[in-house]
Coordinates of C-alpha atoms in Angstrom, one line a residue:
X285 CA 39.7 -8.9 -26.5
X286 CA 39.1 -10.7 -22.9
X287 CA 42.3 -10.3 -20.6
X288 CA 42.4 -13.4 -18.1
X289 CA 43.7 -13.2 -14.8
X290 CA 43.4 -15.8 -12.1
X291 CA 43.0 -13.7 -8.7
X292 CA 39.1 -13.6 -8.7
X293 CA 37.0 -15.7 -6.8
X294 CA 33.1 -15.9 -7.0
X295 CA 32.6 -15.8 -2.8
X296 CA 28.8 -16.2 -3.0
X297 CA 25.2 -16.4 -4.8
X298 CA 22.3 -14.7 -3.7
X299 CA 18.7 -14.8 -5.4
X300 CA 15.9 -12.5 -4.5
X301 CA 12.7 -12.9 -6.5
X302 CA 10.2 -10.4 -6.5
X303 CA 7.0 -9.9 -8.5
X304 CA 8.4 -8.5 -12.0
X305 CA 11.9 -10.2 -11.9
X306 CA 14.1 -12.8 -10.4
X307 CA 17.4 -10.8 -9.3
X308 CA 20.7 -12.8 -9.1
X309 CA 23.5 -11.2 -7.2
X310 CA 27.1 -12.9 -7.6
X311 CA 29.7 -11.7 -5.0
X312 CA 33.2 -11.3 -6.2
X313 CA 36.2 -10.7 -4.6
X314 CA 37.3 -8.4 -7.4
X315 CA 35.9 -6.6 -10.2
X316 CA 34.3 -9.6 -12.4
X317 CA 35.1 -10.1 -16.5
X318 CA 32.5 -11.9 -17.8
X319 CA 30.6 -12.6 -21.3
X320 CA 27.2 -14.4 -21.7
X321 CA 25.1 -16.1 -24.4
X322 CA 21.4 -17.4 -24.4
X323 CA 20.2 -20.8 -25.2
X324 CA 17.0 -22.6 -26.0
X325 CA 15.1 -25.5 -26.1
X326 CA 15.4 -25.6 -22.9
X327 CA 16.2 -22.0 -22.2
X328 CA 19.4 -21.4 -20.3
X329 CA 21.8 -18.3 -19.6
X330 CA 25.3 -19.1 -19.7
X331 CA 27.6 -16.7 -17.9
X332 CA 31.4 -17.0 -18.3
X333 CA 33.4 -15.5 -15.4
X334 CA 37.3 -15.5 -17.0
X335 CA 40.4 -15.8 -14.5
X336 CA 37.8 -16.8 -11.6
X337 CA 37.9 -19.6 -9.2
X338 CA 34.7 -20.8 -7.8
X339 CA 34.4 -20.6 -3.5
X340 CA 30.7 -21.6 -3.3
X341 CA 28.6 -24.7 -3.5
X342 CA 26.4 -25.4 -6.5
X343 CA 23.9 -26.2 -7.9
X344 CA 21.5 -23.9 -6.0
X345 CA 17.8 -24.9 -7.0
X346 CA 15.3 -21.7 -6.8
X347 CA 12.3 -21.5 -4.7
X348 CA 9.5 -19.3 -5.4
X349 CA 11.0 -17.8 -9.3
X350 CA 8.5 -17.0 -12.1
X351 CA 11.5 -17.6 -14.4
X352 CA 14.6 -19.3 -12.4
X353 CA 15.1 -23.0 -11.7
X354 CA 18.2 -23.9 -10.9
X355 CA 21.8 -22.1 -10.9
X356 CA 24.9 -24.7 -11.7
X357 CA 28.4 -25.0 -13.0
X358 CA 29.0 -26.3 -15.9
X359 CA 32.5 -27.0 -18.1
X360 CA 34.2 -23.3 -18.9
X361 CA 35.4 -22.7 -22.8
X362 CA 38.9 -21.4 -21.1
X363 CA 41.0 -23.0 -18.3
X364 CA 40.8 -20.8 -15.3
X365 CA 37.4 -19.8 -15.7
X366 CA 34.3 -20.4 -14.2
X367 CA 30.8 -20.9 -16.4
X368 CA 27.5 -20.4 -14.5
X369 CA 24.4 -22.0 -16.3
X370 CA 20.8 -20.7 -15.3
X371 CA 18.3 -23.1 -16.3
X372 CA 14.9 -21.1 -17.0
X373 CA 11.3 -22.0 -16.8
X374 CA 10.9 -19.7 -19.8
X375 CA 12.3 -17.1 -22.4
X376 CA 13.7 -14.0 -20.5
X377 CA 15.8 -11.0 -21.7
X378 CA 18.5 -10.5 -18.8
X379 CA 20.2 -7.2 -18.1
X380 CA 23.6 -7.8 -16.6
X381 CA 25.8 -5.3 -14.8
X382 CA 28.6 -4.5 -12.5
X383 CA 28.5 -3.1 -8.7
X384 CA 31.6 -1.3 -7.2
X385 CA 31.9 -1.9 -3.8
X386 CA 29.8 -0.2 -1.3
X387 CA 28.8 -0.4 2.4
X388 CA 29.3 -3.8 3.7
X389 CA 29.3 -5.4 0.2
X390 CA 32.5 -5.8 -2.2
X391 CA 32.3 -6.0 -6.1
X392 CA 29.2 -7.7 -7.4
X393 CA 27.9 -9.1 -10.9
X394 CA 24.0 -8.7 -10.9
X395 CA 21.9 -10.7 -13.1
X396 CA 18.5 -9.3 -13.5
X397 CA 16.0 -12.0 -15.0
X398 CA 12.4 -9.9 -16.1
X399 CA 9.8 -12.1 -16.1
X400 CA 7.4 -13.1 -19.0
X401 CA 4.7 -10.3 -19.0
X402 CA 1.1 -12.2 -18.9
X403 CA -1.1 -11.0 -21.7
X404 CA -4.1 -9.4 -20.1
X405 CA -7.6 -9.8 -21.3
X406 CA -9.9 -6.8 -21.0
X407 CA -13.1 -8.2 -19.4
X408 CA -16.2 -6.0 -19.5
X409 CA -18.1 -5.9 -16.2
X410 CA -21.6 -5.3 -16.6
X411 CA -22.5 -2.1 -15.0
X412 CA -26.0 -0.6 -14.1
X413 CA -26.8 2.3 -16.1
X414 CA -28.7 3.8 -13.4
X415 CA -25.7 3.3 -11.0
X416 CA -22.9 4.9 -13.1
X417 CA -25.1 8.1 -13.2
X418 CA -25.6 7.9 -9.5
X419 CA -22.1 9.8 -8.5
X420 CA -21.5 12.7 -9.3
X421 CA -19.0 14.1 -8.4
X422 CA -18.9 11.9 -4.9
X423 CA -19.1 8.6 -5.4
X424 CA -17.9 5.2 -2.7
X425 CA -14.2 4.8 -3.8
X426 CA -11.9 3.8 -1.3
X427 CA -9.1 5.9 -0.2
X428 CA -5.7 4.6 -1.6
X429 CA -3.0 4.6 0.5
X430 CA 0.2 3.3 -0.8
X431 CA 2.7 2.0 1.7
X432 CA 6.4 1.6 1.0
X433 CA 8.6 -0.9 3.2
X434 CA 12.0 1.1 2.9
X435 CA 15.2 -1.3 1.6
X436 CA 14.6 -5.0 0.5
X437 CA 16.6 -7.8 -0.9
X438 CA 20.4 -7.3 -0.9
X439 CA 19.7 -3.5 0.1
X440 CA 19.6 -4.3 3.9
X441 CA 19.1 -0.6 4.6
X442 CA 20.7 0.5 8.1
X443 CA 22.2 -2.4 10.3
X444 CA 22.2 -2.5 13.8
X445 CA 24.6 -3.3 16.4
X446 CA 23.0 -6.8 16.9
X447 CA 23.6 -7.1 13.3
X448 CA 19.7 -6.7 12.2
X449 CA 18.6 -5.4 9.3
X450 CA 16.1 -2.3 8.6
X451 CA 14.5 -3.8 5.6
X452 CA 13.1 -6.3 8.0
X453 CA 11.6 -4.2 10.4
X454 CA 10.2 -2.0 8.0
X455 CA 8.1 -4.7 6.3
X456 CA 6.8 -5.8 9.8
X457 CA 5.6 -2.3 10.5
X458 CA 4.4 -1.8 6.9
X459 CA 2.5 -5.1 7.1
X460 CA 0.7 -4.4 10.6
X461 CA 0.0 -0.9 9.0
X462 CA -1.5 -2.0 5.5
X463 CA -4.1 -4.5 8.3
X464 CA -5.2 -1.4 10.2
X465 CA -5.8 0.7 7.2
X466 CA -7.5 -2.3 5.0
X467 CA -10.1 -2.9 8.1
X468 CA -11.8 0.1 7.7
X469 CA -14.6 0.7 5.4
X470 CA -13.6 3.2 2.6
X471 CA -10.0 2.7 2.8
X472 CA -7.2 0.6 1.3
X473 CA -4.0 0.0 1.4
X474 CA -1.3 -1.4 -1.3
X475 CA 2.4 -2.3 -0.8
X476 CA 5.4 -1.7 -2.9
X477 CA 6.9 -4.8 -2.1
X478 CA 5.2 -7.6 -0.3
X479 CA 8.7 -9.9 0.5
X480 CA 12.6 -9.6 1.0
X481 CA 13.4 -8.0 -2.7
X482 CA 14.5 -4.8 -4.0
X483 CA 12.4 -2.2 -5.8
X484 CA 14.1 0.8 -7.7
X485 CA 13.5 4.0 -5.2
X486 CA 12.2 5.4 -8.4
X487 CA 9.8 3.0 -9.0
X488 CA 8.3 3.1 -5.9
X489 CA 6.3 6.2 -6.6
X490 CA 5.3 4.3 -9.9
X491 CA 3.7 1.7 -8.3
X492 CA 1.7 4.0 -6.0
X493 CA 0.3 5.6 -9.1
X494 CA -0.6 2.7 -10.8
X495 CA -2.7 1.6 -7.8
X496 CA -4.5 5.3 -7.9
X497 CA -2.9 6.3 -4.5
X498 CA -3.7 9.2 -2.6
X499 CA -1.2 8.9 0.0
X500 CA 2.3 7.5 -0.5
X501 CA 4.0 6.5 3.3
X502 CA 7.4 5.3 3.2
X503 CA 8.6 3.4 6.2
X504 CA 12.2 3.3 7.4
X505 CA 14.2 2.9 10.7
X506 CA 16.9 5.7 10.9
X507 CA 20.4 5.0 10.8
X508 CA 23.7 6.9 11.8
X509 CA 27.3 6.7 11.9
X510 CA 27.0 7.1 15.9
X511 CA 25.1 5.3 18.7
X512 CA 23.5 8.4 20.5
X513 CA 20.6 9.7 18.2
X514 CA 17.1 8.4 19.0
X515 CA 13.8 8.9 18.3
X516 CA 11.3 8.9 15.7
X517 CA 10.4 11.8 12.8
X518 CA 8.7 12.3 9.8
X519 CA 10.2 13.7 6.9
X520 CA 8.6 15.4 3.8
X521 CA 10.1 16.8 0.2
X522 CA 12.4 19.4 0.3
X523 CA 13.9 20.3 -3.2
X524 CA 16.8 22.2 -2.2
X525 CA 19.2 20.4 0.5
X526 CA 18.1 19.1 4.2
X527 CA 17.7 21.2 7.0
X528 CA 19.7 19.2 9.0
X529 CA 22.6 17.0 9.6
X530 CA 20.3 13.8 10.3
X531 CA 18.4 14.8 7.0
X532 CA 22.0 15.1 5.2
X533 CA 22.9 11.5 6.5
X534 CA 19.4 9.9 5.1
X535 CA 19.8 11.6 2.0
X536 CA 23.1 10.0 1.3
X537 CA 21.9 6.8 2.9
X538 CA 19.1 6.8 0.2
X539 CA 21.7 6.9 -2.7
X540 CA 23.9 4.5 -1.0
X541 CA 20.7 2.3 -0.5
X542 CA 20.0 2.3 -4.3
X543 CA 23.2 1.3 -5.4
X544 CA 23.7 -1.5 -3.1
X545 CA 20.2 -2.6 -4.5
X546 CA 21.7 -1.8 -7.9
X547 CA 19.3 0.7 -9.3
X548 CA 19.7 4.3 -11.0
X549 CA 19.3 7.7 -9.0
X550 CA 18.9 10.4 -11.4
X551 CA 20.9 13.7 -11.0
X552 CA 19.2 17.0 -10.8
X553 CA 19.7 17.3 -14.1
X554 CA 18.2 14.3 -15.3
X555 CA 15.3 14.6 -13.5
X556 CA 13.1 16.0 -15.9
X557 CA 10.0 14.6 -14.3
X558 CA 10.9 16.6 -10.7
X559 CA 11.9 19.8 -12.8
X560 CA 8.6 20.3 -14.8
X561 CA 6.8 19.3 -11.4
X562 CA 8.5 22.4 -9.4
X563 CA 6.5 25.0 -12.0
X564 CA 3.2 23.1 -11.3
X565 CA 0.6 23.9 -8.8
X566 CA -0.6 20.3 -8.5
X567 CA 3.2 19.6 -7.0
X568 CA 2.7 22.8 -4.4
X569 CA -0.7 21.5 -3.4
X570 CA 1.2 17.7 -2.8
X571 CA 3.6 19.0 -0.7
X572 CA 1.0 20.9 1.3
X573 CA -0.9 17.8 1.7
X574 CA 1.8 15.5 2.4
X575 CA 3.0 18.1 5.1
X576 CA -0.2 18.1 6.7
X577 CA -0.7 14.7 7.0
X578 CA 2.9 14.6 8.4
X579 CA 1.9 16.9 11.2
X580 CA -0.9 14.6 12.5
X581 CA 1.4 11.4 12.0
X582 CA 4.0 13.2 14.2
X583 CA 2.0 14.0 16.8
X584 CA 0.2 10.2 16.7
X585 CA 4.1 8.7 17.0
X586 CA 4.7 11.1 19.7
X587 CA 2.3 9.6 22.2
X588 CA 3.8 6.1 22.0
X589 CA 7.5 6.5 21.4
X590 CA 10.3 9.3 21.5
X591 CA 10.5 11.9 18.8
X592 CA 14.1 12.9 17.4
X593 CA 12.3 15.9 15.8
X594 CA 9.2 17.5 17.1
X595 CA 8.3 19.0 13.7
X596 CA 9.0 17.3 10.1
X597 CA 11.9 17.4 8.8
X598 CA 12.7 18.2 4.7
X599 CA 15.2 16.2 2.9
X600 CA 15.5 15.8 -0.9
X601 CA 14.8 11.8 -1.2
X602 CA 13.7 10.0 -4.8
X603 CA 10.9 8.0 -3.2
X604 CA 9.3 11.1 -2.1
X605 CA 9.5 13.0 -5.5
X606 CA 6.2 12.2 -6.9
X607 CA 4.8 15.6 -8.1
X608 CA 0.9 14.2 -8.0
X609 CA 1.0 12.2 -4.7
X610 CA 1.1 13.9 -1.2
X611 CA 4.2 11.8 -0.3
X612 CA 6.0 11.3 3.8
X613 CA 8.8 9.3 4.7
X614 CA 8.6 7.9 8.6
X615 CA 11.5 7.1 10.6
X616 CA 10.8 4.4 13.1
X617 CA 13.7 4.8 15.4
X618 CA 17.3 4.6 15.1
X619 CA 18.0 1.2 14.9
X620 CA 21.9 1.9 15.2
X621 CA 20.7 3.0 19.0
X622 CA 20.9 -0.1 20.9
X623 CA 18.0 0.7 23.0
X624 CA 15.8 1.5 20.1
X625 CA 17.3 -1.5 17.9
X626 CA 15.4 -3.9 20.5
X627 CA 12.3 -2.1 20.4
X628 CA 12.3 -1.8 17.1
X629 CA 12.3 -5.7 16.7
X630 CA 9.8 -5.9 19.3
X631 CA 6.7 -6.9 17.6
X632 CA 3.9 -4.9 20.3
X633 CA 6.5 -1.8 19.5
X634 CA 5.9 -2.4 15.9
X635 CA 1.8 -2.4 16.2
X636 CA 2.5 0.6 18.6
X637 CA 4.2 2.8 15.3
X638 CA 1.6 1.2 13.0
X639 CA -1.2 2.3 14.8
X640 CA 0.1 5.8 15.1
X641 CA 1.2 6.4 11.6
X642 CA -2.8 4.7 11.1
X643 CA -4.3 7.3 13.4
X644 CA -2.6 10.3 11.7
X645 CA -3.6 9.1 8.0
X646 CA -7.0 8.9 9.3
X647 CA -7.4 11.9 11.5
X648 CA -6.3 13.6 7.9
X649 CA -8.5 12.0 5.7
X650 CA -11.5 12.1 7.8
X651 CA -11.1 15.7 8.0
X652 CA -10.4 15.9 4.2
X653 CA -11.5 13.5 2.1
X654 CA -10.8 13.5 -1.4
X655 CA -14.0 13.8 -4.0
X656 CA -15.3 10.6 -5.2
X657 CA -14.8 8.6 -2.3
X658 CA -16.5 7.0 0.2
X659 CA -15.8 9.0 2.9
X660 CA -16.3 12.3 1.5
X661 CA -19.9 10.7 0.5
X662 CA -20.4 9.9 4.3
X663 CA -18.8 13.5 5.2
X664 CA -20.2 15.9 2.6
X665 CA -23.5 14.0 1.2
X666 CA -24.1 12.2 -2.0
X667 CA -24.4 13.5 -5.4
X668 CA -27.2 12.3 -7.3
X669 CA -28.4 12.6 -10.9
X670 CA -32.1 11.8 -11.9
X671 CA -32.5 9.2 -14.0
X672 CA -36.2 8.2 -15.7
X673 CA -38.4 6.4 -13.3
X674 CA -36.9 7.4 -10.0
X675 CA -39.0 9.5 -7.1
X676 CA -37.7 11.0 -4.2
X677 CA -38.9 8.3 -1.7
X678 CA -36.7 5.8 -4.5
X679 CA -33.6 8.2 -3.9
X680 CA -33.9 8.3 -0.2
X681 CA -34.2 4.4 0.1
X682 CA -31.5 4.2 -2.1
X683 CA -29.0 6.1 0.1
X684 CA -30.6 5.5 3.5
X685 CA -31.8 9.3 3.2
X686 CA -35.2 11.3 3.9
X687 CA -37.6 12.5 1.5
X688 CA -37.8 15.8 3.7
X689 CA -34.1 15.9 4.1
X690 CA -33.4 15.7 0.5
X691 CA -36.1 18.3 -0.1
X692 CA -34.9 20.6 2.6
X693 CA -31.2 20.1 1.5
X694 CA -31.7 21.2 -2.5
X695 CA -34.7 23.7 -1.6
X696 CA -37.4 21.6 -3.5
X697 CA -41.2 22.8 -2.8
X698 CA -42.6 20.0 -4.4
X699 CA -41.8 16.3 -5.2
X700 CA -41.6 16.9 -8.9
X701 CA -38.3 15.9 -10.2
X702 CA -36.6 16.1 -13.4
X703 CA -34.4 13.7 -15.3
X704 CA -31.0 15.0 -15.2
X705 CA -31.2 17.0 -12.1
X706 CA -28.7 16.9 -9.6
X707 CA -29.7 16.4 -5.7
X708 CA -27.4 16.7 -3.0
X709 CA -28.6 13.4 -0.5
X710 CA -27.8 14.4 3.1
X711 CA -26.9 11.8 5.9
X712 CA -30.7 12.0 7.6
X713 CA -33.1 9.9 7.9
X714 CA -37.3 9.9 7.2
X715 CA -38.1 8.9 10.7
X716 CA -37.3 8.7 13.7
X717 CA -35.9 5.3 15.5
X718 CA -38.4 3.3 17.9
X719 CA -36.3 1.1 20.0
X720 CA -37.1 -2.6 20.7
X721 CA -38.3 -1.7 24.1
X722 CA -40.9 0.9 23.0
X723 CA -44.6 0.5 23.7
X724 CA -47.1 2.1 20.8
X725 CA -50.4 3.5 22.0
X726 CA -53.4 3.0 19.7
X727 CA -55.4 6.1 19.5
X728 CA -58.6 4.3 19.1
X729 CA -58.4 2.3 22.0
X730 CA -56.7 2.5 25.7
X731 CA -55.4 -1.0 25.1
X732 CA -51.4 -1.1 24.3
X733 CA -49.7 -3.8 22.3
X734 CA -46.1 -3.9 22.4
X735 CA -44.4 -3.7 18.6
X736 CA -43.1 -7.0 17.6
X737 CA -39.5 -6.6 16.6
X738 CA -36.2 -8.7 15.1
X739 CA -32.7 -8.3 16.1
X740 CA -29.8 -9.5 14.4
X741 CA -26.1 -9.0 14.7
X742 CA -24.4 -7.9 11.4
X743 CA -21.1 -8.1 10.5
X744 CA -19.7 -5.4 8.4
X745 CA -18.1 -6.6 5.2
X746 CA -15.8 -4.8 3.0
X747 CA -18.0 -2.4 0.8
X748 CA -20.4 -1.8 3.2
X749 CA -21.7 1.4 4.9
X750 CA -24.4 2.6 7.1
X751 CA -26.3 3.9 4.6
X752 CA -26.6 0.4 2.7
X753 CA -26.7 -1.4 5.6
X754 CA -29.7 0.1 7.1
X755 CA -31.7 0.1 3.5
X756 CA -30.9 -3.9 3.8
X757 CA -32.2 -4.4 6.9
X758 CA -35.3 -2.0 6.0
X759 CA -34.3 0.6 8.8
X760 CA -32.4 3.8 9.4
X761 CA -29.2 4.8 9.7
X762 CA -29.8 7.0 12.8
X763 CA -31.6 4.0 14.1
X764 CA -28.5 2.0 14.1
X765 CA -25.8 4.9 15.0
X766 CA -28.3 4.9 18.0
X767 CA -28.5 1.1 19.2
X768 CA -24.7 1.0 18.7
X769 CA -24.0 4.3 20.0
X770 CA -21.8 5.2 16.8
X771 CA -20.4 8.9 17.0
X772 CA -19.1 8.8 13.5
X773 CA -20.4 6.8 10.5
X774 CA -16.7 5.2 10.0
X775 CA -16.8 1.4 9.9
X776 CA -14.4 -1.4 9.9
X777 CA -14.1 -4.7 8.4
X778 CA -15.4 -7.4 10.7
X779 CA -17.2 -4.6 13.2
X780 CA -20.4 -6.3 15.1
X781 CA -23.5 -4.0 14.7
X782 CA -27.1 -5.0 16.3
X783 CA -29.6 -4.2 14.2
X784 CA -33.5 -4.2 15.2
X785 CA -36.2 -4.3 12.5
X786 CA -39.9 -3.9 12.8
X787 CA -40.1 -6.9 10.4
X788 CA -37.7 -9.5 9.3
X789 CA -35.2 -9.5 7.3
X790 CA -35.7 -10.9 3.7
X791 CA -33.1 -14.0 4.3
X792 CA -34.2 -15.7 0.8
X793 CA -31.6 -17.1 -1.2
X794 CA -31.0 -17.7 -4.9
X795 CA -30.1 -21.3 -5.4
X796 CA -27.5 -21.6 -8.1
X797 CA -27.1 -24.4 -10.6
X798 CA -25.5 -27.5 -8.6
X799 CA -26.7 -26.6 -5.3
X800 CA -28.4 -28.5 -2.8
X801 CA -30.0 -27.7 0.7
X802 CA -27.1 -29.6 2.9
X803 CA -24.7 -27.3 0.7
X804 CA -26.4 -24.0 1.0
X805 CA -27.1 -24.8 5.0
X806 CA -23.5 -25.2 5.3
X807 CA -22.4 -22.2 4.1

């Protein structure tokens, strides 16, 4: 039986569309007393708030939601009640729950409207059988970095004295960090959230796992109950209590943030995933890797801003509890410190922090690239399995290497290969590069002729590496290195490389159906 009161007030309605669901937060003066039901043709959700008066403007048109069009009021079934109608674009199965006062928010009624799952059709990609047999165990996969912008949506995070929210700072720094990572050949960044919406803390590592992440970096701006603390810090997981007062504050703040966002943190007894992981060597290895990355990130951050801690801190944080993904949390500074609040809102400072985190991550993976990735192949050589019809010269050309280098690396005394034989292909070349200015002397005569050369400016595209570019132009990797004065084989998207060839590059174009000369030349 519903007991009606007349004391409650609907004060505000906030809407947070995200990729998977649309969240509506209804701010109430007191704990709501409600019922709801669904209607079809058209699809609608009706929520009755008993003993409640309306103190906000309706209707509200909804932008950027895949499921919700409009929120309006309607005639309630009982007096002294408020009826809300959610006009839907499609069917949805809402999850509705109450949140008690927390932080700067009072009583709230949360309506989660999941988006309809799209049916995915598996597309069989045609793969060259020769290619699939050529990467054992080294391949050319990207190193995937999951970047987690802290907070979001109805969880603002820490709030500065100027009423600026942590959630906006973290998203801005994360986007800048992702851009730096995506510009490097062999690396790829994925974000756990792309806009101002809430993602449950336990789901953030799940997103990283689904993307095949090699590392999870959670970006935050610190907060405290006093304005004095300042400086950036880096945190890794501790399975026990935090090792400092600030660490314990961060733990409490994380729990409060999930309450603000309407998430659910697991307690120690319920966290079976972590309980199993503590006994797993894989978890220990992830902790070790996370700490090693944290050391390098902290070193780089210390070059661009003040540090609150000169070594990685330890705290028991849900976002770091993934047993199979090395994880760390970066606190870019204290938004509750007046001077650092100004810095954290400055785009130039945000870029410096993003650059520093990027350099620390890159330093670690340059040293310890995961097997199967392009960085590992460039550092350790490529493992190739010989298939029918392949010779040493064919393999050397494929990878921009040399016949003599392959023979020396694998201890081969002849050029005879066996099908199924596995070779390590070194990053070296069949011949030395001849600069464009070199003069060749004919042995049969005393005359000299300059070597005819062609010079190109090549813009590096995603998926390209030195060996691939060298093969395309018919030159050597060491030649490209020499003329461009490259100290490392790492390239970034958009990088300009000077290529000098002894013969012109094949620029023939395959004409597709419907193409004509002016269209081809305009491309």
